[in-house]
Amino acid sequence: MAAEIVEHAPAKVNLALHVTGRRPDGYHLLDTLVAFAEAGDRVTVAPAQYDSFSIEGPFAALLRDEADNLVPRARDLLRDIHGALPPVAITLEKNLPVASGIGGGSSDAAAALRALVRFWRLDFPIGTLVAAALPLGADLPMCLHARTLFARGIGEEIEPVEGLPPLHMVLANPGVAVPTPAIFRALASRENPPLPALPGSGGLAAWLAETRNDLETPARALAPQIGNALSALAANGATLARMSGSGATCFGLFASAGEAQAAASAIAARHPAWYVTATRTIERAHADVAH
Ligand code: C5P
């Protein structure tokens, strides 16, 4: 019997995100530097008599009523490409806030795809998976790669980035769900300059200071609580505080794990209803095989 497979679905953090144009179909062209964090959801795939999908963890309740979770859609997509495959029990441990700009559903679906490819021992190169999964969401390609990268186009053009140091950060979400399409619609300018070239080692802080998240201004206009999260990160010592994706999760960068942990504790004590966690970026998502 195949072993149970556990796959990390890391939080996706847009360290910088410039909106550079719009396609005729309405999707926006992006230029974004993305890193992935230790903090994340977990997808477990196990042998079963029949297909099942269950959700547990701190944010499970918010998802259970949703008919259209991306994880079973990812499973069905693999069967569409491959043909019949044995039944599986999939469990999603939902640790990250829902609809919050840090990958969420896309990272879960990508982790499910990675786990199922291993579970069923499918010989799919990542390029095949990426092309097949794009209809599930524009963030799927970056989440399938789950390593530091530039993403361009609507997210389907991936350029891996080597050698970025691990970044200590605090993720802070003020508990407000922001609808991505509304944020894109509220953009004042859709034709912004692309990201500058990444400098060699040591220049990241200056590079970050030169860049933005273009979705931050429209998101703050729709959800002013995002400003509170950014202020809390800055007030607790973040060297940079910025929103990720279309929000509302914000990240603050810190010089050390200790400083990030202290800031996270202080912010959580002051804002008990927020999602706050200290974490750090990873080189790539890891996978464990449980026996
Ligand atoms: O593809 P995804 O489900 O993540 O996108 C949600 C919505 O966000 C899209 O329907 C679209 O309105 C908007 N979007 C966009 N440009 C992108 C990604 C998303 O306009 N690159």
JSON list of N, CA, C and O in Angstrom, two decimals, residues 161-200:
[
{"chain": "A", "resi": 161, "resn": "VAL", "atom": "N", "xyz": [14.87, 32.54, -8.38]},
{"chain": "A", "resi": 161, "resn": "VAL", "atom": "CA", "xyz": [15.90, 33.44, -7.86]},
{"chain": "A", "resi": 161, "resn": "VAL", "atom": "C", "xyz": [16.76, 32.65, -6.89]},
{"chain": "A", "resi": 161, "resn": "VAL", "atom": "O", "xyz": [16.25, 32.02, -5.96]},
{"chain": "A", "resi": 162, "resn": "GLU", "atom": "N", "xyz": [18.06, 32.65, -7.12]},
{"chain": "A", "resi": 162, "resn": "GLU", "atom": "CA", "xyz": [18.98, 31.92, -6.24]},
{"chain": "A", "resi": 162, "resn": "GLU", "atom": "C", "xyz": [19.63, 32.89, -5.25]},
{"chain": "A", "resi": 162, "resn": "GLU", "atom": "O", "xyz": [19.80, 34.06, -5.56]},
{"chain": "A", "resi": 163, "resn": "GLY", "atom": "N", "xyz": [19.97, 32.37, -4.09]},
{"chain": "A", "resi": 163, "resn": "GLY", "atom": "CA", "xyz": [20.90, 33.07, -3.22]},
{"chain": "A", "resi": 163, "resn": "GLY", "atom": "C", "xyz": [20.33, 34.17, -2.35]},
{"chain": "A", "resi": 163, "resn": "GLY", "atom": "O", "xyz": [21.09, 34.89, -1.70]},
{"chain": "A", "resi": 164, "resn": "LEU", "atom": "N", "xyz": [19.00, 34.33, -2.31]},
{"chain": "A", "resi": 164, "resn": "LEU", "atom": "CA", "xyz": [18.45, 35.34, -1.39]},
{"chain": "A", "resi": 164, "resn": "LEU", "atom": "C", "xyz": [18.58, 34.79, 0.04]},
{"chain": "A", "resi": 164, "resn": "LEU", "atom": "O", "xyz": [18.28, 33.62, 0.27]},
{"chain": "A", "resi": 165, "resn": "PRO", "atom": "N", "xyz": [19.03, 35.59, 0.99]},
{"chain": "A", "resi": 165, "resn": "PRO", "atom": "CA", "xyz": [19.17, 35.06, 2.35]},
{"chain": "A", "resi": 165, "resn": "PRO", "atom": "C", "xyz": [17.79, 34.79, 2.95]},
{"chain": "A", "resi": 165, "resn": "PRO", "atom": "O", "xyz": [16.80, 35.38, 2.50]},
{"chain": "A", "resi": 166, "resn": "PRO", "atom": "N", "xyz": [17.71, 33.91, 3.96]},
{"chain": "A", "resi": 166, "resn": "PRO", "atom": "CA", "xyz": [16.41, 33.74, 4.63]},
{"chain": "A", "resi": 166, "resn": "PRO", "atom": "C", "xyz": [16.01, 35.06, 5.29]},
{"chain": "A", "resi": 166, "resn": "PRO", "atom": "O", "xyz": [16.86, 35.74, 5.87]},
{"chain": "A", "resi": 167, "resn": "LEU", "atom": "N", "xyz": [14.75, 35.42, 5.16]},
{"chain": "A", "resi": 167, "resn": "LEU", "atom": "CA", "xyz": [14.28, 36.69, 5.73]},
{"chain": "A", "resi": 167, "resn": "LEU", "atom": "C", "xyz": [13.42, 36.38, 6.96]},
{"chain": "A", "resi": 167, "resn": "LEU", "atom": "O", "xyz": [12.51, 35.54, 6.89]},
{"chain": "A", "resi": 168, "resn": "HIS", "atom": "N", "xyz": [13.72, 37.04, 8.06]},
{"chain": "A", "resi": 168, "resn": "HIS", "atom": "CA", "xyz": [12.91, 36.90, 9.26]},
{"chain": "A", "resi": 168, "resn": "HIS", "atom": "C", "xyz": [11.74, 37.85, 9.14]},
{"chain": "A", "resi": 168, "resn": "HIS", "atom": "O", "xyz": [11.94, 39.03, 8.82]},
{"chain": "A", "resi": 169, "resn": "MET", "atom": "N", "xyz": [10.54, 37.35, 9.37]},
{"chain": "A", "resi": 169, "resn": "MET", "atom": "CA", "xyz": [9.38, 38.22, 9.17]},
{"chain": "A", "resi": 169, "resn": "MET", "atom": "C", "xyz": [8.26, 37.91, 10.13]},
{"chain": "A", "resi": 169, "resn": "MET", "atom": "O", "xyz": [8.22, 36.85, 10.76]},
{"chain": "A", "resi": 170, "resn": "VAL", "atom": "N", "xyz": [7.37, 38.88, 10.26]},
{"chain": "A", "resi": 170, "resn": "VAL", "atom": "CA", "xyz": [6.12, 38.70, 10.98]},
{"chain": "A", "resi": 170, "resn": "VAL", "atom": "C", "xyz": [5.00, 38.88, 9.97]},
{"chain": "A", "resi": 170, "resn": "VAL", "atom": "O", "xyz": [5.01, 39.84, 9.18]},
{"chain": "A", "resi": 171, "resn": "LEU", "atom": "N", "xyz": [4.07, 37.92, 9.95]},
{"chain": "A", "resi": 171, "resn": "LEU", "atom": "CA", "xyz": [2.86, 38.07, 9.14]},
{"chain": "A", "resi": 171, "resn": "LEU", "atom": "C", "xyz": [1.76, 38.56, 10.06]},
{"chain": "A", "resi": 171, "resn": "LEU", "atom": "O", "xyz": [1.58, 38.02, 11.16]},
{"chain": "A", "resi": 172, "resn": "ALA", "atom": "N", "xyz": [1.04, 39.58, 9.63]},
{"chain": "A", "resi": 172, "resn": "ALA", "atom": "CA", "xyz": [-0.04, 40.15, 10.47]},
{"chain": "A", "resi": 172, "resn": "ALA", "atom": "C", "xyz": [-1.25, 40.37, 9.59]},
{"chain": "A", "resi": 172, "resn": "ALA", "atom": "O", "xyz": [-1.17, 41.07, 8.57]},
{"chain": "A", "resi": 173, "resn": "ASN", "atom": "N", "xyz": [-2.36, 39.75, 9.98]},
{"chain": "A", "resi": 173, "resn": "ASN", "atom": "CA", "xyz": [-3.61, 39.92, 9.24]},
{"chain": "A", "resi": 173, "resn": "ASN", "atom": "C", "xyz": [-4.68, 40.46, 10.19]},
{"chain": "A", "resi": 173, "resn": "ASN", "atom": "O", "xyz": [-4.99, 39.82, 11.19]},
{"chain": "A", "resi": 174, "resn": "PRO", "atom": "N", "xyz": [-5.23, 41.63, 9.86]},
{"chain": "A", "resi": 174, "resn": "PRO", "atom": "CA", "xyz": [-6.17, 42.25, 10.80]},
{"chain": "A", "resi": 174, "resn": "PRO", "atom": "C", "xyz": [-7.58, 41.66, 10.76]},
{"chain": "A", "resi": 174, "resn": "PRO", "atom": "O", "xyz": [-8.51, 42.26, 11.30]},
{"chain": "A", "resi": 175, "resn": "GLY", "atom": "N", "xyz": [-7.73, 40.50, 10.14]},
{"chain": "A", "resi": 175, "resn": "GLY", "atom": "CA", "xyz": [-9.02, 39.80, 10.23]},
{"chain": "A", "resi": 175, "resn": "GLY", "atom": "C", "xyz": [-10.09, 40.32, 9.29]},
{"chain": "A", "resi": 175, "resn": "GLY", "atom": "O", "xyz": [-11.27, 40.13, 9.54]},
{"chain": "A", "resi": 176, "resn": "VAL", "atom": "N", "xyz": [-9.67, 40.96, 8.21]},
{"chain": "A", "resi": 176, "resn": "VAL", "atom": "CA", "xyz": [-10.66, 41.43, 7.25]},
{"chain": "A", "resi": 176, "resn": "VAL", "atom": "C", "xyz": [-10.36, 40.74, 5.92]},
{"chain": "A", "resi": 176, "resn": "VAL", "atom": "O", "xyz": [-9.21, 40.70, 5.47]},
{"chain": "A", "resi": 177, "resn": "ALA", "atom": "N", "xyz": [-11.40, 40.16, 5.32]},
{"chain": "A", "resi": 177, "resn": "ALA", "atom": "CA", "xyz": [-11.22, 39.48, 4.04]},
{"chain": "A", "resi": 177, "resn": "ALA", "atom": "C", "xyz": [-11.38, 40.51, 2.93]},
{"chain": "A", "resi": 177, "resn": "ALA", "atom": "O", "xyz": [-12.34, 41.27, 2.92]},
{"chain": "A", "resi": 178, "resn": "VAL", "atom": "N", "xyz": [-10.43, 40.55, 2.01]},
{"chain": "A", "resi": 178, "resn": "VAL", "atom": "CA", "xyz": [-10.55, 41.51, 0.90]},
{"chain": "A", "resi": 178, "resn": "VAL", "atom": "C", "xyz": [-10.70, 40.75, -0.42]},
{"chain": "A", "resi": 178, "resn": "VAL", "atom": "O", "xyz": [-9.91, 39.86, -0.72]},
{"chain": "A", "resi": 179, "resn": "PRO", "atom": "N", "xyz": [-11.73, 41.08, -1.20]},
{"chain": "A", "resi": 179, "resn": "PRO", "atom": "CA", "xyz": [-11.95, 40.38, -2.47]},
{"chain": "A", "resi": 179, "resn": "PRO", "atom": "C", "xyz": [-10.97, 40.85, -3.54]},
{"chain": "A", "resi": 179, "resn": "PRO", "atom": "O", "xyz": [-10.95, 42.04, -3.89]},
{"chain": "A", "resi": 180, "resn": "THR", "atom": "N", "xyz": [-10.17, 39.93, -4.06]},
{"chain": "A", "resi": 180, "resn": "THR", "atom": "CA", "xyz": [-9.12, 40.28, -5.02]},
{"chain": "A", "resi": 180, "resn": "THR", "atom": "C", "xyz": [-9.63, 41.08, -6.23]},
{"chain": "A", "resi": 180, "resn": "THR", "atom": "O", "xyz": [-9.04, 42.11, -6.58]},
{"chain": "A", "resi": 181, "resn": "PRO", "atom": "N", "xyz": [-10.73, 40.65, -6.89]},
{"chain": "A", "resi": 181, "resn": "PRO", "atom": "CA", "xyz": [-11.16, 41.41, -8.07]},
{"chain": "A", "resi": 181, "resn": "PRO", "atom": "C", "xyz": [-11.46, 42.88, -7.76]},
{"chain": "A", "resi": 181, "resn": "PRO", "atom": "O", "xyz": [-11.13, 43.77, -8.55]},
{"chain": "A", "resi": 182, "resn": "ALA", "atom": "N", "xyz": [-12.03, 43.15, -6.59]},
{"chain": "A", "resi": 182, "resn": "ALA", "atom": "CA", "xyz": [-12.36, 44.54, -6.22]},
{"chain": "A", "resi": 182, "resn": "ALA", "atom": "C", "xyz": [-11.11, 45.38, -6.06]},
{"chain": "A", "resi": 182, "resn": "ALA", "atom": "O", "xyz": [-11.07, 46.56, -6.43]},
{"chain": "A", "resi": 183, "resn": "ILE", "atom": "N", "xyz": [-10.04, 44.78, -5.54]},
{"chain": "A", "resi": 183, "resn": "ILE", "atom": "CA", "xyz": [-8.78, 45.51, -5.36]},
{"chain": "A", "resi": 183, "resn": "ILE", "atom": "C", "xyz": [-8.19, 45.86, -6.73]},
{"chain": "A", "resi": 183, "resn": "ILE", "atom": "O", "xyz": [-7.77, 46.99, -6.97]},
{"chain": "A", "resi": 184, "resn": "PHE", "atom": "N", "xyz": [-8.19, 44.88, -7.63]},
{"chain": "A", "resi": 184, "resn": "PHE", "atom": "CA", "xyz": [-7.66, 45.15, -8.98]},
{"chain": "A", "resi": 184, "resn": "PHE", "atom": "C", "xyz": [-8.50, 46.23, -9.67]},
{"chain": "A", "resi": 184, "resn": "PHE", "atom": "O", "xyz": [-7.96, 47.13, -10.32]},
{"chain": "A", "resi": 185, "resn": "ARG", "atom": "N", "xyz": [-9.84, 46.15, -9.50]},
{"chain": "A", "resi": 185, "resn": "ARG", "atom": "CA", "xyz": [-10.71, 47.15, -10.15]},
{"chain": "A", "resi": 185, "resn": "ARG", "atom": "C", "xyz": [-10.43, 48.55, -9.64]},
{"chain": "A", "resi": 185, "resn": "ARG", "atom": "O", "xyz": [-10.59, 49.53, -10.37]},
{"chain": "A", "resi": 186, "resn": "ALA", "atom": "N", "xyz": [-10.02, 48.66, -8.38]},
{"chain": "A", "resi": 186, "resn": "ALA", "atom": "CA", "xyz": [-9.85, 49.98, -7.75]},
{"chain": "A", "resi": 186, "resn": "ALA", "atom": "C", "xyz": [-8.47, 50.60, -8.03]},
{"chain": "A", "resi": 186, "resn": "ALA", "atom": "O", "xyz": [-8.17, 51.69, -7.54]},
{"chain": "A", "resi": 187, "resn": "LEU", "atom": "N", "xyz": [-7.64, 49.91, -8.81]},
{"chain": "A", "resi": 187, "resn": "LEU", "atom": "CA", "xyz": [-6.31, 50.45, -9.11]},
{"chain": "A", "resi": 187, "resn": "LEU", "atom": "C", "xyz": [-6.42, 51.79, -9.83]},
{"chain": "A", "resi": 187, "resn": "LEU", "atom": "O", "xyz": [-7.17, 51.90, -10.81]},
{"chain": "A", "resi": 188, "resn": "ALA", "atom": "N", "xyz": [-5.65, 52.78, -9.40]},
{"chain": "A", "resi": 188, "resn": "ALA", "atom": "CA", "xyz": [-5.65, 54.07, -10.09]},
{"chain": "A", "resi": 188, "resn": "ALA", "atom": "C", "xyz": [-4.82, 53.99, -11.37]},
{"chain": "A", "resi": 188, "resn": "ALA", "atom": "O", "xyz": [-5.15, 54.61, -12.37]},
{"chain": "A", "resi": 189, "resn": "SER", "atom": "N", "xyz": [-3.72, 53.23, -11.32]},
{"chain": "A", "resi": 189, "resn": "SER", "atom": "CA", "xyz": [-2.85, 53.13, -12.49]},
{"chain": "A", "resi": 189, "resn": "SER", "atom": "C", "xyz": [-2.52, 51.67, -12.76]},
{"chain": "A", "resi": 189, "resn": "SER", "atom": "O", "xyz": [-2.11, 50.94, -11.86]},
{"chain": "A", "resi": 190, "resn": "ARG", "atom": "N", "xyz": [-2.74, 51.24, -14.02]},
{"chain": "A", "resi": 190, "resn": "ARG", "atom": "CA", "xyz": [-2.47, 49.84, -14.37]},
{"chain": "A", "resi": 190, "resn": "ARG", "atom": "C", "xyz": [-1.20, 49.69, -15.20]},
{"chain": "A", "resi": 190, "resn": "ARG", "atom": "O", "xyz": [-0.84, 48.61, -15.62]},
{"chain": "A", "resi": 191, "resn": "GLU", "atom": "N", "xyz": [-0.56, 50.80, -15.49]},
{"chain": "A", "resi": 191, "resn": "GLU", "atom": "CA", "xyz": [0.64, 50.78, -16.34]},
{"chain": "A", "resi": 191, "resn": "GLU", "atom": "C", "xyz": [1.79, 51.34, -15.53]},
{"chain": "A", "resi": 191, "resn": "GLU", "atom": "O", "xyz": [2.09, 52.52, -15.63]},
{"chain": "A", "resi": 192, "resn": "ASN", "atom": "N", "xyz": [2.39, 50.53, -14.71]},
{"chain": "A", "resi": 192, "resn": "ASN", "atom": "CA", "xyz": [3.48, 50.99, -13.86]},
{"chain": "A", "resi": 192, "resn": "ASN", "atom": "C", "xyz": [4.79, 50.36, -14.32]},
{"chain": "A", "resi": 192, "resn": "ASN", "atom": "O", "xyz": [4.79, 49.32, -14.96]},
{"chain": "A", "resi": 193, "resn": "PRO", "atom": "N", "xyz": [5.93, 51.00, -13.96]},
{"chain": "A", "resi": 193, "resn": "PRO", "atom": "CA", "xyz": [7.22, 50.44, -14.38]},
{"chain": "A", "resi": 193, "resn": "PRO", "atom": "C", "xyz": [7.43, 49.05, -13.77]},
{"chain": "A", "resi": 193, "resn": "PRO", "atom": "O", "xyz": [6.93, 48.77, -12.67]},
{"chain": "A", "resi": 194, "resn": "PRO", "atom": "N", "xyz": [8.15, 48.16, -14.49]},
{"chain": "A", "resi": 194, "resn": "PRO", "atom": "CA", "xyz": [8.46, 46.85, -13.93]},
{"chain": "A", "resi": 194, "resn": "PRO", "atom": "C", "xyz": [9.42, 46.97, -12.74]},
{"chain": "A", "resi": 194, "resn": "PRO", "atom": "O", "xyz": [9.93, 48.07, -12.46]},
{"chain": "A", "resi": 195, "resn": "LEU", "atom": "N", "xyz": [9.68, 45.87, -12.08]},
{"chain": "A", "resi": 195, "resn": "LEU", "atom": "CA", "xyz": [10.63, 45.86, -10.96]},
{"chain": "A", "resi": 195, "resn": "LEU", "atom": "C", "xyz": [12.04, 46.13, -11.50]},
{"chain": "A", "resi": 195, "resn": "LEU", "atom": "O", "xyz": [12.38, 45.67, -12.60]},
{"chain": "A", "resi": 196, "resn": "PRO", "atom": "N", "xyz": [12.87, 46.82, -10.75]},
{"chain": "A", "resi": 196, "resn": "PRO", "atom": "CA", "xyz": [14.27, 46.95, -11.14]},
{"chain": "A", "resi": 196, "resn": "PRO", "atom": "C", "xyz": [14.97, 45.60, -11.02]},
{"chain": "A", "resi": 196, "resn": "PRO", "atom": "O", "xyz": [14.47, 44.70, -10.36]},
{"chain": "A", "resi": 197, "resn": "ALA", "atom": "N", "xyz": [16.14, 45.47, -11.68]},
{"chain": "A", "resi": 197, "resn": "ALA", "atom": "CA", "xyz": [16.91, 44.22, -11.57]},
{"chain": "A", "resi": 197, "resn": "ALA", "atom": "C", "xyz": [17.35, 44.04, -10.12]},
{"chain": "A", "resi": 197, "resn": "ALA", "atom": "O", "xyz": [17.65, 45.02, -9.42]},
{"chain": "A", "resi": 198, "resn": "LEU", "atom": "N", "xyz": [17.40, 42.79, -9.69]},
{"chain": "A", "resi": 198, "resn": "LEU", "atom": "CA", "xyz": [17.82, 42.48, -8.32]},
{"chain": "A", "resi": 198, "resn": "LEU", "atom": "C", "xyz": [19.33, 42.64, -8.22]},
{"chain": "A", "resi": 198, "resn": "LEU", "atom": "O", "xyz": [20.06, 42.10, -9.06]},
{"chain": "A", "resi": 199, "resn": "PRO", "atom": "N", "xyz": [19.82, 43.38, -7.22]},
{"chain": "A", "resi": 199, "resn": "PRO", "atom": "CA", "xyz": [21.28, 43.54, -7.11]},
{"chain": "A", "resi": 199, "resn": "PRO", "atom": "C", "xyz": [21.92, 42.27, -6.58]},
{"chain": "A", "resi": 199, "resn": "PRO", "atom": "O", "xyz": [21.22, 41.34, -6.18]},
{"chain": "A", "resi": 200, "resn": "GLY", "atom": "N", "xyz": [23.24, 42.25, -6.55]},
{"chain": "A", "resi": 200, "resn": "GLY", "atom": "CA", "xyz": [23.96, 41.11, -5.98]},
{"chain": "A", "resi": 200, "resn": "GLY", "atom": "C", "xyz": [23.73, 41.03, -4.47]},
{"chain": "A", "resi": 200, "resn": "GLY", "atom": "O", "xyz": [22.86, 41.73, -3.93]}
]
